[in-house]
CSV table of C-alpha atoms and ligand atoms in Angstrom, one decimal:
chain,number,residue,atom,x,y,z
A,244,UNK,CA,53.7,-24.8,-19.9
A,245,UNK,CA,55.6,-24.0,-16.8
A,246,UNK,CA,53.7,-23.5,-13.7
A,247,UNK,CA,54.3,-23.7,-9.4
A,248,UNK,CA,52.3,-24.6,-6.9
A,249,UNK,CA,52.6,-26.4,-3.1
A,250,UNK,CA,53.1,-29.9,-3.1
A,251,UNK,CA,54.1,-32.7,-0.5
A,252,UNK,CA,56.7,-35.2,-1.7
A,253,UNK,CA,56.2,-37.3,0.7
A,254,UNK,CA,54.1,-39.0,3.9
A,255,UNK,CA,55.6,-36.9,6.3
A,256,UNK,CA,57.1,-33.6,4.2
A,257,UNK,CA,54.8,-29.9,4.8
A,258,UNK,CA,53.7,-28.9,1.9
A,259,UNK,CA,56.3,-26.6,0.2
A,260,UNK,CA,56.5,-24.7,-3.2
A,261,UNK,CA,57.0,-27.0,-6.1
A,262,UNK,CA,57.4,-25.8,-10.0
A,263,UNK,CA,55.7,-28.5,-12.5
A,264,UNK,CA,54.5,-29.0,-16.0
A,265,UNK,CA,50.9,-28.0,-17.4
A,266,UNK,CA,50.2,-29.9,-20.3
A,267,UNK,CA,49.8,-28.1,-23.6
A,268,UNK,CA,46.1,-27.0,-24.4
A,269,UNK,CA,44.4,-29.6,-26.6
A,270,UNK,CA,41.5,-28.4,-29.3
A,271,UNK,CA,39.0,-29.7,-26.2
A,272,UNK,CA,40.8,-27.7,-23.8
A,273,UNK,CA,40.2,-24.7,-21.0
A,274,UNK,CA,43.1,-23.0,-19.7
A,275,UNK,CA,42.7,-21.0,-16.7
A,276,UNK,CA,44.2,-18.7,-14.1
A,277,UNK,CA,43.4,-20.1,-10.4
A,278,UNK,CA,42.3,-17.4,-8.8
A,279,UNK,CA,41.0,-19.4,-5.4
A,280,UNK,CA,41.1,-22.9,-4.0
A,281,UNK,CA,39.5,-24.4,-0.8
A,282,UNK,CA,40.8,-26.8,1.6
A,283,UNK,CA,39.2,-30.1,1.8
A,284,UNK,CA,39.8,-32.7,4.3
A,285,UNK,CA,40.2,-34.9,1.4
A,286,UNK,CA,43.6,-32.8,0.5
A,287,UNK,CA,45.0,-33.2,3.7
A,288,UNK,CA,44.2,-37.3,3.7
A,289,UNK,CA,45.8,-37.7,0.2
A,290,UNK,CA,49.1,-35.5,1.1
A,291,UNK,CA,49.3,-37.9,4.3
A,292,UNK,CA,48.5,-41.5,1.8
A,293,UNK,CA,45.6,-41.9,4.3
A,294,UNK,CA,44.1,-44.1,1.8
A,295,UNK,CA,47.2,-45.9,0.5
A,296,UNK,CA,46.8,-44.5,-3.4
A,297,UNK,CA,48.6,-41.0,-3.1
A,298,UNK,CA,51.4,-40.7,-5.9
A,299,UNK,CA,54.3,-38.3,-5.0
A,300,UNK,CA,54.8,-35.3,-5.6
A,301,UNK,CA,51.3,-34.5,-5.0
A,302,UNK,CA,49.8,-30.8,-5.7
A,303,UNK,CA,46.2,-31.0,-3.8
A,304,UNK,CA,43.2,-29.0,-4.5
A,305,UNK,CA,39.5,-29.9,-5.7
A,306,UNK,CA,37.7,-26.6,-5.0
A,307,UNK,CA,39.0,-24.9,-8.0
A,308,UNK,CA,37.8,-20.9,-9.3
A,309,UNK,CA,39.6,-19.4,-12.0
A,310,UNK,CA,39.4,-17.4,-14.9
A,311,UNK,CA,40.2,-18.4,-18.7
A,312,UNK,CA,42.7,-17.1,-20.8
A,313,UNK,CA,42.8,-19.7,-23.2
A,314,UNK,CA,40.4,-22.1,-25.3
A,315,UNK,CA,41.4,-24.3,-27.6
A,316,UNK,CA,39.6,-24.3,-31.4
A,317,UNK,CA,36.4,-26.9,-30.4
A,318,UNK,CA,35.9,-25.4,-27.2
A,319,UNK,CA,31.9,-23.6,-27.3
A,320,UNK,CA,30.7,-23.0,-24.3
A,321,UNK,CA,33.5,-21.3,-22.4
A,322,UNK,CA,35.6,-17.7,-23.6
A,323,UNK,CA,38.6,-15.6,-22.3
A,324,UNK,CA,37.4,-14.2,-19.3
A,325,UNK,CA,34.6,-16.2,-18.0
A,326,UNK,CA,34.8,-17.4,-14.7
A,327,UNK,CA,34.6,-21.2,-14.2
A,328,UNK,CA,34.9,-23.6,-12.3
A,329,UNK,CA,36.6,-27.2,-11.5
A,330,UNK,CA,35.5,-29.9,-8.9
A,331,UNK,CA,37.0,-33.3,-7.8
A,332,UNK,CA,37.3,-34.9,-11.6
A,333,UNK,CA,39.1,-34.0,-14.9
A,334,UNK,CA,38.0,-36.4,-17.1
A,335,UNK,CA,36.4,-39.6,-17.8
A,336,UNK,CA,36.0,-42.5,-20.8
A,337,UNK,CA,32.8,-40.6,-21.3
A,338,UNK,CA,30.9,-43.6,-23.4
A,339,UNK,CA,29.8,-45.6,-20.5
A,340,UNK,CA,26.6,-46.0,-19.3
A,341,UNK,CA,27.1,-44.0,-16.3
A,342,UNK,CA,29.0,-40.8,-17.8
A,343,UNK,CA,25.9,-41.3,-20.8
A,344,UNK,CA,24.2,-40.4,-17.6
A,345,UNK,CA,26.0,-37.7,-16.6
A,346,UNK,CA,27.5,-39.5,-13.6
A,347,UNK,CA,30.5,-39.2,-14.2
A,348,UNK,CA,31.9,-39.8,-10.9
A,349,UNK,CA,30.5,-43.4,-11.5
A,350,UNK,CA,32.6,-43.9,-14.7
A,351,UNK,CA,32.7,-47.9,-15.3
A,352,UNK,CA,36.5,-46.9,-16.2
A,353,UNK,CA,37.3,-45.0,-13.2
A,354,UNK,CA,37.3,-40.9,-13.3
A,355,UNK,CA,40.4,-39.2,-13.5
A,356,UNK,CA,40.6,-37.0,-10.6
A,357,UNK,CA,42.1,-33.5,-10.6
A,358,UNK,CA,45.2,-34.9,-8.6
A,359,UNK,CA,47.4,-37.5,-8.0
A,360,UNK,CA,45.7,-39.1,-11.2
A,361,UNK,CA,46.6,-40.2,-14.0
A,362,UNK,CA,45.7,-38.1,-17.5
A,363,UNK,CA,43.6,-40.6,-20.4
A,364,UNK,CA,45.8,-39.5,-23.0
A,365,UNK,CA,49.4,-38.5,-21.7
A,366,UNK,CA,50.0,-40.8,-18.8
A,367,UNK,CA,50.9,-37.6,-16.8
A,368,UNK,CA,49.9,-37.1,-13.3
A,369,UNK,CA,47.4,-34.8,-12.9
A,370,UNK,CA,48.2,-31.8,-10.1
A,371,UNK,CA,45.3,-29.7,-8.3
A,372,UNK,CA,44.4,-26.6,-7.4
A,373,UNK,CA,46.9,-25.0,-4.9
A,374,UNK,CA,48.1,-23.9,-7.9
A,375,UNK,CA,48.6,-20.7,-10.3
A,376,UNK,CA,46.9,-22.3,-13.6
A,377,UNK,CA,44.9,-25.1,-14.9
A,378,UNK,CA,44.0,-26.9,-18.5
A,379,UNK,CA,40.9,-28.8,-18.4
A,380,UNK,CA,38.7,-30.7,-20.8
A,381,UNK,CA,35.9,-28.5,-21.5
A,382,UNK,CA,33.2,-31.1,-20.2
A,383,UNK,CA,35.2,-31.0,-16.8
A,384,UNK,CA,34.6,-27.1,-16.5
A,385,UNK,CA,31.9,-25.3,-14.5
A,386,UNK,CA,30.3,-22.0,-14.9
A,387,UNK,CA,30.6,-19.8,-12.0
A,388,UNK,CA,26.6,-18.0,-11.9
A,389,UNK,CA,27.4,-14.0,-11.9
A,390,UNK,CA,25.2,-13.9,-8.5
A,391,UNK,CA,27.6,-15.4,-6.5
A,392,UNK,CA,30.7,-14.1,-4.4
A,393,UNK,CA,33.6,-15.3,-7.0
A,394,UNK,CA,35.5,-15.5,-3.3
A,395,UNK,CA,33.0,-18.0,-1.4
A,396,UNK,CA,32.6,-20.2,-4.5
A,397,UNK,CA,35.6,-22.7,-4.1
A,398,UNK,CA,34.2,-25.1,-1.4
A,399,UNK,CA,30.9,-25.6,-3.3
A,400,UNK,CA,32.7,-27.7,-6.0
A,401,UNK,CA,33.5,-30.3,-3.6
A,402,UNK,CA,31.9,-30.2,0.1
A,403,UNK,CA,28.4,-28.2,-1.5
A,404,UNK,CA,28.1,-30.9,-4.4
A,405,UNK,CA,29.2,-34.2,-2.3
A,406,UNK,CA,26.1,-33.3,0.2
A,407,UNK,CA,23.9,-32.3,-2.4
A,408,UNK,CA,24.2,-35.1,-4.3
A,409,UNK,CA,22.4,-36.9,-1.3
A,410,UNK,CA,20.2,-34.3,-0.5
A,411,UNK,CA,18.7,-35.2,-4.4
A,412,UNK,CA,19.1,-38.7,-4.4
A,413,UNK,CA,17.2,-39.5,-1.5
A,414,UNK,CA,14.8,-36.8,-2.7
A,415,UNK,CA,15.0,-34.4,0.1
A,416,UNK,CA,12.3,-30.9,0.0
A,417,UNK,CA,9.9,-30.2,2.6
A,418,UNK,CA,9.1,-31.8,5.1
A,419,UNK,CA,12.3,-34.2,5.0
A,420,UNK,CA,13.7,-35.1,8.4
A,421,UNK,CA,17.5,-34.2,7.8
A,422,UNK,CA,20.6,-35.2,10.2
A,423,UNK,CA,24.3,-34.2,9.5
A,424,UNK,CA,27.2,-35.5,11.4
A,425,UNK,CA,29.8,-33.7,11.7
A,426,UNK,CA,30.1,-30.1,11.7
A,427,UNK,CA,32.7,-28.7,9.2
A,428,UNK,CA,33.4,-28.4,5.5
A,429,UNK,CA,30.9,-30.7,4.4
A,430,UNK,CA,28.8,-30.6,7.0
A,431,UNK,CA,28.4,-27.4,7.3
A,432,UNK,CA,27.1,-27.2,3.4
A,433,UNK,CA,24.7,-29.9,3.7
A,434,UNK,CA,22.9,-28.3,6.7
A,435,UNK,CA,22.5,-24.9,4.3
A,436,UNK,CA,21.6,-27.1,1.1
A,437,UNK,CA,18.9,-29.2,3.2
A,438,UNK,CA,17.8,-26.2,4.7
A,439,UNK,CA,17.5,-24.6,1.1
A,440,UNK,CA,15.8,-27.6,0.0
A,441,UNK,CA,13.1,-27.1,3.2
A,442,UNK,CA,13.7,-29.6,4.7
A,443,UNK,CA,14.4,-29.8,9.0
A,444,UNK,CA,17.5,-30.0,9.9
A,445,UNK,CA,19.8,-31.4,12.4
A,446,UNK,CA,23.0,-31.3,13.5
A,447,UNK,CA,24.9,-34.2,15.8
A,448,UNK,CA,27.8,-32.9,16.7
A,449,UNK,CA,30.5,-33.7,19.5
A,450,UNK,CA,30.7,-30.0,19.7
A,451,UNK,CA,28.8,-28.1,22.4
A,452,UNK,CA,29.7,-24.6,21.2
A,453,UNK,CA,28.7,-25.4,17.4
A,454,UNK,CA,25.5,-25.1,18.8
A,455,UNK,CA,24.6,-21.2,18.2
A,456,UNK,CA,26.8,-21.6,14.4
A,457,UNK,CA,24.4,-24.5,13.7
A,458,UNK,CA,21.8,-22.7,14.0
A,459,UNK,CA,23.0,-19.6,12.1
A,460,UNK,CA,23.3,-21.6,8.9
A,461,UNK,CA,20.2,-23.0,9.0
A,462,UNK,CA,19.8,-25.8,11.4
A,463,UNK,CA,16.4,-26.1,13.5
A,464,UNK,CA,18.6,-28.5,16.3
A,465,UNK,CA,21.9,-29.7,17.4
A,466,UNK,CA,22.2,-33.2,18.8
A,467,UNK,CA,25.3,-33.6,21.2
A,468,UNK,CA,26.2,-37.2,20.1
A,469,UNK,CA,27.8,-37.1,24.0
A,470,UNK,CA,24.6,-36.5,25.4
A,471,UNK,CA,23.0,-40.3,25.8
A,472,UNK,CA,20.0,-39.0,27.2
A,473,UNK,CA,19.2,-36.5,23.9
A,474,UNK,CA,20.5,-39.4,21.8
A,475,UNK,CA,18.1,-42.0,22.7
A,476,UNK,CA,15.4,-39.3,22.8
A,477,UNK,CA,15.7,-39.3,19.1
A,478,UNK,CA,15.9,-42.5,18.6
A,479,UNK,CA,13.2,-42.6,14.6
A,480,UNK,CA,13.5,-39.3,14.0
A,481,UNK,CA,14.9,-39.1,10.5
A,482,UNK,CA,14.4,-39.8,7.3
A,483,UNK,CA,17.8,-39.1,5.5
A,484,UNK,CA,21.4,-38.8,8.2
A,485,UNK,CA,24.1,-37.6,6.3
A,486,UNK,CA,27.6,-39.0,7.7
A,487,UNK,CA,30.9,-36.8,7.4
A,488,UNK,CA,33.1,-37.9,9.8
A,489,UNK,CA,36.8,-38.2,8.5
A,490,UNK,CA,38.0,-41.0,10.5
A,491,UNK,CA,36.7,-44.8,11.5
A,492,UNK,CA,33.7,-44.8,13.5
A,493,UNK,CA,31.3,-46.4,15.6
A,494,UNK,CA,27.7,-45.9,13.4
A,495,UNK,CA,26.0,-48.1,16.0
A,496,UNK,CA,25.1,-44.4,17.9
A,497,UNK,CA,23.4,-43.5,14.9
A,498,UNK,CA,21.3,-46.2,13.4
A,499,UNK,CA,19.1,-46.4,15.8
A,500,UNK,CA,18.0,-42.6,15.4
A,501,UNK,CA,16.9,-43.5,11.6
A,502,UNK,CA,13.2,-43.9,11.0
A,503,UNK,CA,11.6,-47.2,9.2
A,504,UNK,CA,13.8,-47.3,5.7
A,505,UNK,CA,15.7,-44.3,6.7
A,506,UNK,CA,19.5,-44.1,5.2
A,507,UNK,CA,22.6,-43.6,6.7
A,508,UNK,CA,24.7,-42.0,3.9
A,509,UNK,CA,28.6,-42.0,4.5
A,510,UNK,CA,30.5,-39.1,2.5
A,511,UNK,CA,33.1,-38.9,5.1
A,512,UNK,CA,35.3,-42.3,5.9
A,513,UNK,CA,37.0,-43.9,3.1
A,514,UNK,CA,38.8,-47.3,4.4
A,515,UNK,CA,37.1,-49.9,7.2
A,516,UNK,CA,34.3,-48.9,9.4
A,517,UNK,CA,34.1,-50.2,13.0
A,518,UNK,CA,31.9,-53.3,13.3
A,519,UNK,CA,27.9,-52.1,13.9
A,520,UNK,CA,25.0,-53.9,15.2
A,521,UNK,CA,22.5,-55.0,12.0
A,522,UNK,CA,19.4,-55.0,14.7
A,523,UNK,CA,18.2,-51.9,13.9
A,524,UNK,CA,19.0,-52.4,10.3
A,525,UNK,CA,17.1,-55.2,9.8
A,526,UNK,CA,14.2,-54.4,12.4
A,527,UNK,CA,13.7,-50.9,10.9
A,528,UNK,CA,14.4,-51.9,7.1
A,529,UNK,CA,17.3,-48.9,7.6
A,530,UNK,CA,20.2,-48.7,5.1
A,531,UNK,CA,23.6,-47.6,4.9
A,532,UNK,CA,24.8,-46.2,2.1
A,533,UNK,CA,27.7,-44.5,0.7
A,534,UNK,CA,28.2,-41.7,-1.8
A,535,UNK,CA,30.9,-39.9,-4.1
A,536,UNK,CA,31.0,-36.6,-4.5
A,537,UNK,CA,28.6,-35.5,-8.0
A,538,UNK,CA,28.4,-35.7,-11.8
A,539,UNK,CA,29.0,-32.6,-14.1
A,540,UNK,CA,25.7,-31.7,-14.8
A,541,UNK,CA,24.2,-32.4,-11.3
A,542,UNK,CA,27.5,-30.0,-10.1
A,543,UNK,CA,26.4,-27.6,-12.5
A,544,UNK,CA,22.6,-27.8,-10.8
A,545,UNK,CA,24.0,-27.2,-7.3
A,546,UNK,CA,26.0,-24.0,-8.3
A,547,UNK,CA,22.7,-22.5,-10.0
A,548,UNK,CA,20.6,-23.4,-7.0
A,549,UNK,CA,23.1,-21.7,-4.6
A,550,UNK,CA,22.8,-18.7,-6.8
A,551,UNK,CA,18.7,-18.9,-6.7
A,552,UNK,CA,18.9,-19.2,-3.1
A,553,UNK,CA,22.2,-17.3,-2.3
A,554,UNK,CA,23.9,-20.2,-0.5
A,555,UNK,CA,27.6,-20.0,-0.1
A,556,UNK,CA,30.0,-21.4,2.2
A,557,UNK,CA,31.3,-19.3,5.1
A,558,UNK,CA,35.0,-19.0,4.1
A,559,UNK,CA,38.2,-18.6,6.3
A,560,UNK,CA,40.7,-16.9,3.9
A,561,UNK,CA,44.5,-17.8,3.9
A,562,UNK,CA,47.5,-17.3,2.2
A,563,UNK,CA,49.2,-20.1,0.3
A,564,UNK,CA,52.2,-19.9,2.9
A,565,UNK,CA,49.9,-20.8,5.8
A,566,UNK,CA,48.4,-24.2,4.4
A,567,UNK,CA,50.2,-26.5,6.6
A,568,UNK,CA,48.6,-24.2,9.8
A,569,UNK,CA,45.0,-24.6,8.1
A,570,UNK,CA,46.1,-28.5,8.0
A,571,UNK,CA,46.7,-28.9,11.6
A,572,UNK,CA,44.2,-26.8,12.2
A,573,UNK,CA,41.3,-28.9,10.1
A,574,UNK,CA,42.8,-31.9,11.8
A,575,UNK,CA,41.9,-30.3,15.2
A,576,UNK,CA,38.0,-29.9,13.4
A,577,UNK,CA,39.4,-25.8,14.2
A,578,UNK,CA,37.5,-24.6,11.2
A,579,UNK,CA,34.7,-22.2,10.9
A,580,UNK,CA,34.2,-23.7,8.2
A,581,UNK,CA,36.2,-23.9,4.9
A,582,UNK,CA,39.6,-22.5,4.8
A,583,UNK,CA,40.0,-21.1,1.3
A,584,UNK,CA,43.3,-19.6,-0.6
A,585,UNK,CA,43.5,-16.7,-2.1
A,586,UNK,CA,46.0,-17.5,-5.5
A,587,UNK,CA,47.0,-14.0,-5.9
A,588,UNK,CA,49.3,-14.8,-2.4
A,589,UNK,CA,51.2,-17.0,-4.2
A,590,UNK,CA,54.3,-16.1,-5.5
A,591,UNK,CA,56.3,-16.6,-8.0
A,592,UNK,CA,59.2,-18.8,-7.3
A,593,UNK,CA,62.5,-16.9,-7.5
A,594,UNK,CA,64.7,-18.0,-10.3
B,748,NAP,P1,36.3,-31.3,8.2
B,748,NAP,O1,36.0,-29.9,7.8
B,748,NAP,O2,37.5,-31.6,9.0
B,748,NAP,O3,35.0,-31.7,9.1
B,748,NAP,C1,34.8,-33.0,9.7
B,748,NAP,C2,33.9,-32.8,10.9
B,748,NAP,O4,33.7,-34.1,11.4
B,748,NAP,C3,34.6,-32.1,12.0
B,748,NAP,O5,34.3,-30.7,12.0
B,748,NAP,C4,33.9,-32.7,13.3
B,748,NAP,O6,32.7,-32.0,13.5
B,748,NAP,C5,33.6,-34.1,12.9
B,748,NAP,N1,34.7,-35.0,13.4
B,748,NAP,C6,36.0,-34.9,13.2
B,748,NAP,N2,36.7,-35.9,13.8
B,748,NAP,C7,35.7,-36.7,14.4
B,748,NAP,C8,35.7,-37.9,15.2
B,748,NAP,N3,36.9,-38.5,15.5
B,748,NAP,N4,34.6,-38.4,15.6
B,748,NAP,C9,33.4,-37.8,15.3
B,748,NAP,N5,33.3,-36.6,14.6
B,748,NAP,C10,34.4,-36.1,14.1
B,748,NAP,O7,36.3,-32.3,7.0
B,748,NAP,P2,35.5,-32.2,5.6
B,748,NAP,O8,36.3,-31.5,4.6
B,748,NAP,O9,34.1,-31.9,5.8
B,748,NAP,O10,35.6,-33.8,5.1
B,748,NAP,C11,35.0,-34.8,5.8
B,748,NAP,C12,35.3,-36.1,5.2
B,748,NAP,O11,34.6,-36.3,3.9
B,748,NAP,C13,36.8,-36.4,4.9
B,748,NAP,O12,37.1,-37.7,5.3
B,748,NAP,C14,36.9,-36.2,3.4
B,748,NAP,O13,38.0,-37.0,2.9
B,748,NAP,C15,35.6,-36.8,3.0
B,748,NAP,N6,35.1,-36.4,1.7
B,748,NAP,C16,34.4,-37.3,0.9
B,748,NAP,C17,33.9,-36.9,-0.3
B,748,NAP,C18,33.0,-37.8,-1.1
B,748,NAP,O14,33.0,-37.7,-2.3
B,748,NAP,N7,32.3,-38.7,-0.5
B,748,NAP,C19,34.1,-35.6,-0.8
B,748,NAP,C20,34.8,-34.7,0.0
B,748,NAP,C21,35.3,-35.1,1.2
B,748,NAP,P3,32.1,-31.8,15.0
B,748,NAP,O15,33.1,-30.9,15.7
B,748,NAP,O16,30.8,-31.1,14.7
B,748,NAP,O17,31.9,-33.1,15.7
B,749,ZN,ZN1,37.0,-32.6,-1.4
């Protein structure tokens, strides 16, 4: 099936309106109309080949919500009309002991992600979300909870479950000493995830005027992470510090503010870290740790307690056109705090 979308062909190219091929639906299959996407940081690496494994032409998007007009004949759970959902991952070999699990994302075989992947079957690349439609497996699928704000979903499926999925493995609830740094997409959802999950959160930030925002989702401080004094104040304080920053880093800051076997949990740079002092590692039995994203059921979880608690992401709504402003934007950390497309702006391509 035809379809169109934005793509970048290259390194350097702005993203610009690309026609492609859907594959046909297979008996397993959801197809769906894309009716909103968010903007992850993660978009804007992979159109750039921050990380060195981008395949051209590359359709972005990982913070899919769309409605289905088509199943194929084994689909069961999913109708024309329901609103769904798709995160960072398509499929996987789904007999290894990890996707047994339900953690996917840990697939001994590798998950295919929703772009610039490779599909099990076809050997087509896979495209993403800034898109008009999209055929899924249905184990890949969400469901969208009817409580939520269809518009405000999108950034859930990637920056609400890659800071949950934390959140829950280091068992955070009440009385859990949170930090996130790094206020923006991610961040932004783990400080109103951990609150939800009562824990006390705090934000380190480099960003003075965050401070009253911070709050305002949920936050109970903000650390200045330029402010040595402050820093060294809090030097034990927390159990669990949740690490977004996009770029290479110096951790050795941060370490020291972990209490005895606290963990450091990077979600944000992919690639080399700087070189950090293992003092305070081994003198406080701290950790860090690293963490992808979320498994399908565990996804699932997230978007039904968002709807318990009526969590959702504050949204920045744009048009298709504008996506390489909202990149140069995200890449000036300008975003309050999740740009998100509305599909219905883009066009059809003219003949
Ligand atoms: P974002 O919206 O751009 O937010 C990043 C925040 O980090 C900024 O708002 C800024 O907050 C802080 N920051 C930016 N540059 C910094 C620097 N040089 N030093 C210190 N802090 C800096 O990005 P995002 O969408 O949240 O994504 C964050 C990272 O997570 C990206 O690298 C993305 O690829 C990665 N990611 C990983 C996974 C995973 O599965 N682990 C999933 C999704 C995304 P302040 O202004 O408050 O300092
Ligand atoms: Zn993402």
């Amino acid at each position: 099936m035809k379809t169109f979308g934005y793509a970048a062909q290259s390194t350097t190219s702005p993203l610009a309106p690309f026609t492609f091929e859907r594959r046909a639906l297979r008996a397993n299959d959801v197809a769906m109309d894309i009716l909103y996407c968010g903007v992850c940081h993660s978009d804007l690496h992979t159109a750039r080949n921050d990380w060195g494994w981008t395949t051209y032409p590359v359709v972005p998007g990982h913070e899919i919500v769309g409605r289905v007009t088509q199943v194929g004949p084994d689909v069961t759970r999913y109708k024309v009309g329901d609103h769904v959902a798709v995160g960072c991952m398509v499929d996987s070999c789904m007999h290894c002991d990890q996707c047994r699990k339900g953690e996917e994302q840990l697939c001994r075989e590798g998950m295919t992600g929703t772009y610039s992947g490779v599909d099990r079957i076809t050997k087509e690349p896979t495209h993403g979300g800034y898109s008009k439609h999209l055929v899924v497996r249905e184990e890949f699928v969400l469901r969208v909870p009817d409580a939520l704000d269809l518009s405000r979903v999108a950034p859930l499926l990637c920056a609400g479950i890659t800071t949950y999925s934390p959140l829950r493995t280091w068992n955070v609830g009440p009385g859990s000493r949170v930090a996130v740094i790094g206020l923006g997409g991610l961040g932004h959802m783990a400080v109103k995830l951990a609150a939800g999950l009562g824990a006390d959160v705090t934000v380190i930030s480099r960003s003075p005027d965050k401070k009253a925002d911070a709050l305002s989702l949920g936050a109970d401080h903000l650390l200045l992470s330029t402010d040595d004094k402050a820093m060294a104040g809090a030097a034990s304080h927390f159990d669990l510090i949740i690490d977004t920053v996009p770029v290479k880093h110096d951790l050795n800051a941060y370490l020291p503010l972990l209490d005895v076997d606290g963990t450091l949990v990077i979600v944000g740079q992919v690639g080399p870290m700087a070189e950090y002092n293992t003092v305070p590692l081994l003198l406080g039995r701290r950790r860090v740790a690293g963490s992808p994203i979320g498994g399908i059921r565990e996804t699932q979880e997230m978007l039904d307690f968002c709807a318990k608690k009526n969590i959702l992401p504050e949204c920045e709504m744009i048009r298709m056109d504008e996506i390489n402003g909202a990149y140069d934007r995200m890449e000036r950390s300008d975003v309050r705090y999740r740009f998100v497309i509305d599909m219905a702006s883009l066009d059809t391509p003219k003949a």
